[in-house]
Tab-separated table of C-alpha atoms in Angstrom:
chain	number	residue	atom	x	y	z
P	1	UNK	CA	94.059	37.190	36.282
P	2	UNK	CA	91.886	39.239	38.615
P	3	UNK	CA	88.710	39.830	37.811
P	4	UNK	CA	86.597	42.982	38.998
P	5	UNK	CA	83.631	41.536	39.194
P	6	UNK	CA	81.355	38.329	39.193
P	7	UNK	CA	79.649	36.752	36.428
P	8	UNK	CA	76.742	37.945	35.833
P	9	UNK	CA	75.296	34.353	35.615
P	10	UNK	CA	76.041	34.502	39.812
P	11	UNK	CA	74.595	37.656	40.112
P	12	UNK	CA	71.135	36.535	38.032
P	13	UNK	CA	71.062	33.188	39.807
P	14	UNK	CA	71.058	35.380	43.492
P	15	UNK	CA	68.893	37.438	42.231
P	16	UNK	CA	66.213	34.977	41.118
P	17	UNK	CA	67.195	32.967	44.731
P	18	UNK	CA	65.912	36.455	45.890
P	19	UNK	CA	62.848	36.890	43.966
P	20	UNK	CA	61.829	32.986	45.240
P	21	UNK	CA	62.340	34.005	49.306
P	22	UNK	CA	59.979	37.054	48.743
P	23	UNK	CA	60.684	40.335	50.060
P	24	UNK	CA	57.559	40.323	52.496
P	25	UNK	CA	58.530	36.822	53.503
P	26	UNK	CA	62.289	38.212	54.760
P	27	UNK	CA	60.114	41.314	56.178
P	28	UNK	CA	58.180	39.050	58.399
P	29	UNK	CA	61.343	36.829	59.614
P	30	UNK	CA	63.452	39.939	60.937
P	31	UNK	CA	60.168	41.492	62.603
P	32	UNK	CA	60.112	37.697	64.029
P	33	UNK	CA	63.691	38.537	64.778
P	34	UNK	CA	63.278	41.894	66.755
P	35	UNK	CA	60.525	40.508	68.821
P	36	UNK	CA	62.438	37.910	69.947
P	37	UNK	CA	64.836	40.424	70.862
P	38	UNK	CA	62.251	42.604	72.791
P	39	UNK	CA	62.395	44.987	70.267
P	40	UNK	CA	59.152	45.937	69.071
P	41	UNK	CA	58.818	49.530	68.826
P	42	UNK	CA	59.246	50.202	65.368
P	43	UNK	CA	56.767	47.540	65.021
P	44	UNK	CA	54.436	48.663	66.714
P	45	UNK	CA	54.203	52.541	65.738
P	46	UNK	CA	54.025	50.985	62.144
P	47	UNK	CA	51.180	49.049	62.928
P	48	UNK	CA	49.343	51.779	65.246
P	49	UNK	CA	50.204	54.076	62.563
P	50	UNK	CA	47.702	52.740	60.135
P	51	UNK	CA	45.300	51.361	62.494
P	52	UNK	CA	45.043	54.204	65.208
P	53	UNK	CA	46.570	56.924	64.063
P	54	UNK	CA	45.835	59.671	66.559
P	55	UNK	CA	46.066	57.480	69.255
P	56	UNK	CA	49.293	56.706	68.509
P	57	UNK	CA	50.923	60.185	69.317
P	58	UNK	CA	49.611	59.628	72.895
P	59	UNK	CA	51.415	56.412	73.169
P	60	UNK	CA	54.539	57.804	72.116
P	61	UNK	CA	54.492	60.796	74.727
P	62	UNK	CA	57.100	60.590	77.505
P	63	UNK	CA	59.527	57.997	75.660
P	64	UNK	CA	56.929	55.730	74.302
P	65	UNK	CA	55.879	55.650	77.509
P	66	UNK	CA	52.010	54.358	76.378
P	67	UNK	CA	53.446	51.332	74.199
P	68	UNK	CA	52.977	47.779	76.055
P	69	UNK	CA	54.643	44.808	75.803
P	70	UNK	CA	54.649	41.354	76.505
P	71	UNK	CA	57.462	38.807	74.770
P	72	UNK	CA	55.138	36.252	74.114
P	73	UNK	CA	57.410	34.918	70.952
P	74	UNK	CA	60.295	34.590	73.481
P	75	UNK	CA	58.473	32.699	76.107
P	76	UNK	CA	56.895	30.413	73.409
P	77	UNK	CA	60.297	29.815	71.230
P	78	UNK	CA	62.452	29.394	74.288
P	79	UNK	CA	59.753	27.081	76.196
P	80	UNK	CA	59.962	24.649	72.870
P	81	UNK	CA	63.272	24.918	72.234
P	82	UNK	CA	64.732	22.488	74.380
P	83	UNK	CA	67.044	20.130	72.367
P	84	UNK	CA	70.508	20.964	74.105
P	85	UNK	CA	69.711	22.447	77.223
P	86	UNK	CA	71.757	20.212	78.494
P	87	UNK	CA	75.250	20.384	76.267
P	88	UNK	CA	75.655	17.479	74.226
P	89	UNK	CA	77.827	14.992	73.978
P	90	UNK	CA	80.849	14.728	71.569
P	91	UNK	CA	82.815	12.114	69.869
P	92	UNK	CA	84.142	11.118	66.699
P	93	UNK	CA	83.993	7.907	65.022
P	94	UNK	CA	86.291	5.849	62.372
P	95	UNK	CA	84.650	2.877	60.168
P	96	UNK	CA	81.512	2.505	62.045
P	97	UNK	CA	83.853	2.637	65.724
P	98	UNK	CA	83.991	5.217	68.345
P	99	UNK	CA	87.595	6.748	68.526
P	100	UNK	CA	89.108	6.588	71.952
P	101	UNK	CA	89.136	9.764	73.874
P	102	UNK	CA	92.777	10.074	74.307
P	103	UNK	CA	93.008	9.361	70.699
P	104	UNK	CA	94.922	12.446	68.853
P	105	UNK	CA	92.150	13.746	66.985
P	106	UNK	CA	89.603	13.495	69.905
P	107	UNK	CA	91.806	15.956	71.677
P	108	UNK	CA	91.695	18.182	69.005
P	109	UNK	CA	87.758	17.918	68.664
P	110	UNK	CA	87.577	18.584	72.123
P	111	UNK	CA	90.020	21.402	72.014
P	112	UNK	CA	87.520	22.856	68.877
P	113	UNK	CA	84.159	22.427	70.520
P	114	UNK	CA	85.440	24.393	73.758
P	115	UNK	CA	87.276	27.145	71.613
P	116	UNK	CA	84.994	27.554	68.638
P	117	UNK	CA	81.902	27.776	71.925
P	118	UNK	CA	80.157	25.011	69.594
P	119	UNK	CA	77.792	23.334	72.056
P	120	UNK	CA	76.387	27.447	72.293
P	121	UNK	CA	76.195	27.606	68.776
P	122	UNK	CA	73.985	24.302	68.881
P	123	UNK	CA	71.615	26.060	71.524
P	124	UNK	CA	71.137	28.947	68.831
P	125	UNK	CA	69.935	26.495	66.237
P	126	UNK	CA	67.417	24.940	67.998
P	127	UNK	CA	66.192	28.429	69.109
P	128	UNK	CA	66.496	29.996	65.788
P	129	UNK	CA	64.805	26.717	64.013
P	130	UNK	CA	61.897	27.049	66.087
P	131	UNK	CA	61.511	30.992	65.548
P	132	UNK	CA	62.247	30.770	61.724
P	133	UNK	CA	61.953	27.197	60.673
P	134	UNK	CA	64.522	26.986	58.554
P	135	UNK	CA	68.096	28.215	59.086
P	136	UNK	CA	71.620	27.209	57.653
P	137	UNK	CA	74.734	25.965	59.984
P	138	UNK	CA	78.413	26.535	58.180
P	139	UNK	CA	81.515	25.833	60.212
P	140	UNK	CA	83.821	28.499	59.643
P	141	UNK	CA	87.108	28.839	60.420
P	142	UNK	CA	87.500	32.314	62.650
P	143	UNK	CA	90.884	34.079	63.834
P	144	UNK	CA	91.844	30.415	64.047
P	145	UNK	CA	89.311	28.669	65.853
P	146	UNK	CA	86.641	27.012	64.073
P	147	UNK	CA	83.032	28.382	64.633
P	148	UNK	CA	79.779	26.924	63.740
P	149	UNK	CA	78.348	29.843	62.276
P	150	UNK	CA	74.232	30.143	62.153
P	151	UNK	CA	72.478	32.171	59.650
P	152	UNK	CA	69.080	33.509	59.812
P	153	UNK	CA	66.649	33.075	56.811
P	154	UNK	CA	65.946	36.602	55.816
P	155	UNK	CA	70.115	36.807	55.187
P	156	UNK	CA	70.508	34.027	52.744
P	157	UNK	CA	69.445	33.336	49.160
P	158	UNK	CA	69.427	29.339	47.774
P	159	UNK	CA	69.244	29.113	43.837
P	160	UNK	CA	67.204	25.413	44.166
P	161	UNK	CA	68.323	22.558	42.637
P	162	UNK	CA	66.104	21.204	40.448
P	163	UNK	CA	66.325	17.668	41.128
P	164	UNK	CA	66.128	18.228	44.539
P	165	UNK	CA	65.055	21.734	45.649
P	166	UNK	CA	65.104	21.129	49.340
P	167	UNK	CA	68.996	20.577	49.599
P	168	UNK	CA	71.454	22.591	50.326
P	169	UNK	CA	74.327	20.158	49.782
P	170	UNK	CA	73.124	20.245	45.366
P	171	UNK	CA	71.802	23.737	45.482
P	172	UNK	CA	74.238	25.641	42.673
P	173	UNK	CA	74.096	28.720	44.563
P	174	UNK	CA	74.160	29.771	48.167
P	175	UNK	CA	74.750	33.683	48.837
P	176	UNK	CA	75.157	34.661	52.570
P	177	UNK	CA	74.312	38.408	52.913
P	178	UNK	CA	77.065	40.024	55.047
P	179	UNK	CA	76.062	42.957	56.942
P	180	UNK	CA	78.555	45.517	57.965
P	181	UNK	CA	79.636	47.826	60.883
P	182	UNK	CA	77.916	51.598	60.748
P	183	UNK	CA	80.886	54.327	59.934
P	184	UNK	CA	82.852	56.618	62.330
P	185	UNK	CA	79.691	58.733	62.307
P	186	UNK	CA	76.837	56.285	62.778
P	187	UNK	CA	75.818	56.166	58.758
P	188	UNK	CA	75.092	51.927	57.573
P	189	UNK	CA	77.361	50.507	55.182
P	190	UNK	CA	76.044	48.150	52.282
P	191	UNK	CA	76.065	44.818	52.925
P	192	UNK	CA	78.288	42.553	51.475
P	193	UNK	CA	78.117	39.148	50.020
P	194	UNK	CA	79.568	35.432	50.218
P	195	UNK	CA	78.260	33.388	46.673
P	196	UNK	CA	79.194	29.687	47.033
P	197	UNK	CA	78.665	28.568	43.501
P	198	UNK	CA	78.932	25.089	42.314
P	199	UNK	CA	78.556	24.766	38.179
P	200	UNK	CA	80.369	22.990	35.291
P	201	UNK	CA	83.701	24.920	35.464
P	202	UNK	CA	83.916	23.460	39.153
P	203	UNK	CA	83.248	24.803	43.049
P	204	UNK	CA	83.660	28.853	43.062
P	205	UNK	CA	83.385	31.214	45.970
P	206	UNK	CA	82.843	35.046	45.707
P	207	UNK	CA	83.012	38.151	48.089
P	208	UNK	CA	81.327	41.034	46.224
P	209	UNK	CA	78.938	43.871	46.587
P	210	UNK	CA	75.274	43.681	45.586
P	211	UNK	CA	75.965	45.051	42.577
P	212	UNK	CA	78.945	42.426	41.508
P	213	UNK	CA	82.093	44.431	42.417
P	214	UNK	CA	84.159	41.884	43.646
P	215	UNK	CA	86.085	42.039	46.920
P	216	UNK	CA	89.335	40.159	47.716
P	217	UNK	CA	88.288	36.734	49.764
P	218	UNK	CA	90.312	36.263	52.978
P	219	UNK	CA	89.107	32.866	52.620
P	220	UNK	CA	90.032	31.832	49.095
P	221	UNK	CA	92.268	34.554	47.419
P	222	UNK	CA	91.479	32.919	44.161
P	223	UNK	CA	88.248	32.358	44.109
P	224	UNK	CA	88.306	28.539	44.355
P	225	UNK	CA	86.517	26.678	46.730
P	226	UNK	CA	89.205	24.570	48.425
P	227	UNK	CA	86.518	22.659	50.281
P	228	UNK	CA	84.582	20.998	47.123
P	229	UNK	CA	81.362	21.529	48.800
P	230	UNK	CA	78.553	23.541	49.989
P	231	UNK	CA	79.857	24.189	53.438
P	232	UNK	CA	76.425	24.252	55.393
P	233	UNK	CA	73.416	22.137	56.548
P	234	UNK	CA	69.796	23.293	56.523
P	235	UNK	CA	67.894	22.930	59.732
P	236	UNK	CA	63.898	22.305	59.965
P	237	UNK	CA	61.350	21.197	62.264
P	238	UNK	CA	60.040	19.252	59.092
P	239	UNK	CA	59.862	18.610	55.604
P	240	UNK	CA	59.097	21.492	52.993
P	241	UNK	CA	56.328	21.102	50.470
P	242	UNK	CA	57.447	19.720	47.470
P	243	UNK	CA	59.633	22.021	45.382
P	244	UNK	CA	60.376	24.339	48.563
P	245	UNK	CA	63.358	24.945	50.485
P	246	UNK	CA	62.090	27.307	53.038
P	247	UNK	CA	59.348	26.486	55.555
P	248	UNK	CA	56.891	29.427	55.185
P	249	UNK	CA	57.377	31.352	58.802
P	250	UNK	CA	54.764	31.606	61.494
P	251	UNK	CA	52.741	34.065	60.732
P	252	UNK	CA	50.615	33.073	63.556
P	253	UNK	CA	52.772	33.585	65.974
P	254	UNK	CA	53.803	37.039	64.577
P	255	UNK	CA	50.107	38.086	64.002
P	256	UNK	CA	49.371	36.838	67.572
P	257	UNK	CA	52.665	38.750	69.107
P	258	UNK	CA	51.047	42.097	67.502
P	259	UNK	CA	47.681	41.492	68.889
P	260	UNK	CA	48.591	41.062	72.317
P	261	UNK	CA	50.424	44.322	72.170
P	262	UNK	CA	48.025	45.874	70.841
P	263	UNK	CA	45.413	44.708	73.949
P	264	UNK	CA	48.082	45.807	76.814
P	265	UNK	CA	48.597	48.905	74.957
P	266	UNK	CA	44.654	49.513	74.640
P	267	UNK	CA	44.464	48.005	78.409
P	268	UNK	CA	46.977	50.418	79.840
P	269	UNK	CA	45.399	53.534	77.954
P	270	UNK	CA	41.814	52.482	79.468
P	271	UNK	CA	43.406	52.327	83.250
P	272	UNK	CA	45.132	55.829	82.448
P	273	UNK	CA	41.984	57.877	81.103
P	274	UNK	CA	39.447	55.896	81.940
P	275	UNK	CA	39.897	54.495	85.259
P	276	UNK	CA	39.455	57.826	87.209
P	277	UNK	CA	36.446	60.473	87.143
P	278	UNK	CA	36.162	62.967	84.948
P	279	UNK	CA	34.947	66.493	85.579
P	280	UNK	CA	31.976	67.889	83.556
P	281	UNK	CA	30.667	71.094	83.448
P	282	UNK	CA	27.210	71.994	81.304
P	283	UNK	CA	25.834	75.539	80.203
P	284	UNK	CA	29.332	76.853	81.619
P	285	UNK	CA	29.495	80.208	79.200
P	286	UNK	CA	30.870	82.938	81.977
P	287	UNK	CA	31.853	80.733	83.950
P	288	UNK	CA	35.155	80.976	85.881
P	289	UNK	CA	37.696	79.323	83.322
P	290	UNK	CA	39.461	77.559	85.559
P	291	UNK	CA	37.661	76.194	88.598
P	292	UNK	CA	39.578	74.532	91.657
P	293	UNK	CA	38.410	71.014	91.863
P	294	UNK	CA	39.159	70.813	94.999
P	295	UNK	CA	36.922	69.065	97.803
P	296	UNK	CA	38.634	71.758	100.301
P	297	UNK	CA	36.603	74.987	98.425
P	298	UNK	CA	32.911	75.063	97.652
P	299	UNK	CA	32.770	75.391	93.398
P	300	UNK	CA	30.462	78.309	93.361
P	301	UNK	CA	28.494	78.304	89.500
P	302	UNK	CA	26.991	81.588	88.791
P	303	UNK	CA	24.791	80.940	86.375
P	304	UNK	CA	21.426	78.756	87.915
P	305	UNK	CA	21.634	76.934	84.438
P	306	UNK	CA	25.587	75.778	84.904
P	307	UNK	CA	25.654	72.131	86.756
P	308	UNK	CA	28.809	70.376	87.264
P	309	UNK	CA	29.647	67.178	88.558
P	310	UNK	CA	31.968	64.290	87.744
P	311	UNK	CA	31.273	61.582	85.392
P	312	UNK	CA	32.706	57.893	85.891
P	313	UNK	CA	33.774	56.229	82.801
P	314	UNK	CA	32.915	52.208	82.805
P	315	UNK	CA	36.226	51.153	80.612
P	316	UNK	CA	35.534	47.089	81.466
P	317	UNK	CA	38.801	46.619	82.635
P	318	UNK	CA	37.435	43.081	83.482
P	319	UNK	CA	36.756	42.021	80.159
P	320	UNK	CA	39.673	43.435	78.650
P	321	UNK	CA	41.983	41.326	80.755
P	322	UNK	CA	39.830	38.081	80.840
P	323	UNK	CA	40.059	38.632	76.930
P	324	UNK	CA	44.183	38.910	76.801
P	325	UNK	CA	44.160	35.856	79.324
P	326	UNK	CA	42.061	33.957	77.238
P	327	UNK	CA	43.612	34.363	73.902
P	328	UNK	CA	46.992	33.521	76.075
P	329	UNK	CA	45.940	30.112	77.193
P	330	UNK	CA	44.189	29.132	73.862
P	331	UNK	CA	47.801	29.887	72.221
P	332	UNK	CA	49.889	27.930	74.711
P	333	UNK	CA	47.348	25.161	74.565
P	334	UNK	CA	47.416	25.314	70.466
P	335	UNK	CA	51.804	24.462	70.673
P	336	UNK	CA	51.257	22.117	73.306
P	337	UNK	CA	52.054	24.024	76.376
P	338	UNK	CA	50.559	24.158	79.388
P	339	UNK	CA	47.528	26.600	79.243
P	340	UNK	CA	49.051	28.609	82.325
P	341	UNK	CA	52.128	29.107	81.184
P	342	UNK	CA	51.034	33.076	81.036
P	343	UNK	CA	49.238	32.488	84.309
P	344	UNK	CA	49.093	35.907	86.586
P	345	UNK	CA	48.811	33.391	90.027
């Protein structure tokens, strides 16, 4: 009998999954995300926005044209990340023995991991464990090939097992949000959802709304996990504190990320205004309005209490730099990289 909908036991138990992985805690992963991605502009006008308001609608003059940045979350995560730069090797084993590689199903494998594109799949997980410090693997099976699909944190919810709250294989719930494709004319469509559920009536899987309203599965028409499992692993650096399953993220390296753009985008507005002269006149009432500042023409003042001249702002370009620098090498030095790996030389 088809039913319309989901329990609402599934729905509560996502929910409360939800409520544990706070909203400000998925906030901070996908900003983690986009500047990864060299995509920090909404980012930063939020953050300029409360903090320097006025400056701000300089910055954003000629196509954000005043907004500087530097993807220091790239160079870090992608200088760490280093697990399978080289592409691993694969084989299968039987009882404890390596099968033969002309063995049947060591084809196959083989024929998988270059079809399904698994050893790049392995490179995203060691990126995507050092940016978010915890993130789920699920082979899938895609337009028939099977994929080793890699979630990111802020797009799952785990209801915890209690007896173990840091596995994924026990956990009764796992919901994997499913975002979908903008319309014909550019509007978002709500996501949709993938509950693996695992309770007494057996091993369940749902495609619904995040309301409930159930959609048909392409995986499992009726609802019945065929595979008797939770079909993912859980990668981490480390351990979670007891009773966790997420890592908290790195707020560090997001707070850092903001202040360095923050100092280019202060540096770069001190060498536009401040770097050259700027004209000055005093006691200039009848003055010609509009003076040519030009060394070509003699400025003629008419009043003998007017006095121009040109004043030279002292913007310590210097300091400002030797301060990004600085704050750049004590970073790479605090993740155990070499303190020039930001070096200008």
């Amino acid at each position: 009998l088809w039913q319309s909908s989901v329990p609402q036991l599934v729905l509560m138990a996502k929910r409360q999954a939800e409520l544990y992985h706070s909203t400000a805690v998925r906030q901070m992963q996908r900003e983690l995300h986009h500047l990864f991605d060299s995509d920090p502009r909404d980012l930063m006008v939020r953050m300029f926005s409360e903090s320097h308001p006025r400056s701000l609608q300089h910055w954003l003059k000629g196509d954000n044209n005043g907004l500087r940045y530097m993807n220091v979350v790239k160079t870090i995560v992608e200088t760490l990340a280093v697990m399978y730069h080289r592409p691993p090797e694969f084989w299968l084993e039987r009882d404890g023995e390596r099968l033969p590689p002309e063995h049947p199903e060591s084809v196959q494998w083989r024929a998988d991991i270059a079809d399904g594109g698994i050893a790049a799949s392995l490179q995203t997980l060691d990126t995507w464990t050092c940016l978010f410090r915890t993130t789920l693997c699920q082979p899938a099976w895609v337009h028939g090939r099977v994929q080793w699909l890699v979630h990111a944190p802020y797009l799952y919810a785990v209801f915890q097992d209690p007896d173990d709250p840091a596995s994924v294989e026990t956990a009764p719930l796992v919901s994997i949000e499913l975002p979908q494709l903008v319309d014909t004319v550019g509007h978002s469509r709500p996501s949709h959802f993938m509950s693996w559920v695992q309770d007494a009536d057996g091993w369940r899987c749902y495609m619904h709304d995040a309301g409930g309203r159930m959609f048909i599965n392409p995986l499992f028409p009726d609802n019945v996990n065929g595979y008797g499992l939770q079909p993912f692993t859980v990668w981490r650096p480390y351990e979670p504190a007891p009773g966790e399953f997420f890592l908290p993220p790195d707020e560090v390296l997001w707070a850092f990320q903001r202040n360095v753009n923050a100092q280019l985008t202060w540096l770069d507005f001190a060498l536009r205004y401040q770097a050259a002269a700027v004209p000055v006149f005093t006691n200039a009432a009848g003055e010609k309005a509009d003076p040519t500042l030009s060394p070509a023409e003699p400025l003629v003042l008419i009043s003998d209490r007017a006095d121009f001249k040109f004043a030279q702002p002292q913007p310590n370009i210097k300091q400002l730099e030797d301060a990004i620098e600085n704050a750049l090498r004590w970073e790479a030095v605090s993740r155990g990289l070499p303190p020039d790996t930001w070096s200008k030389d």
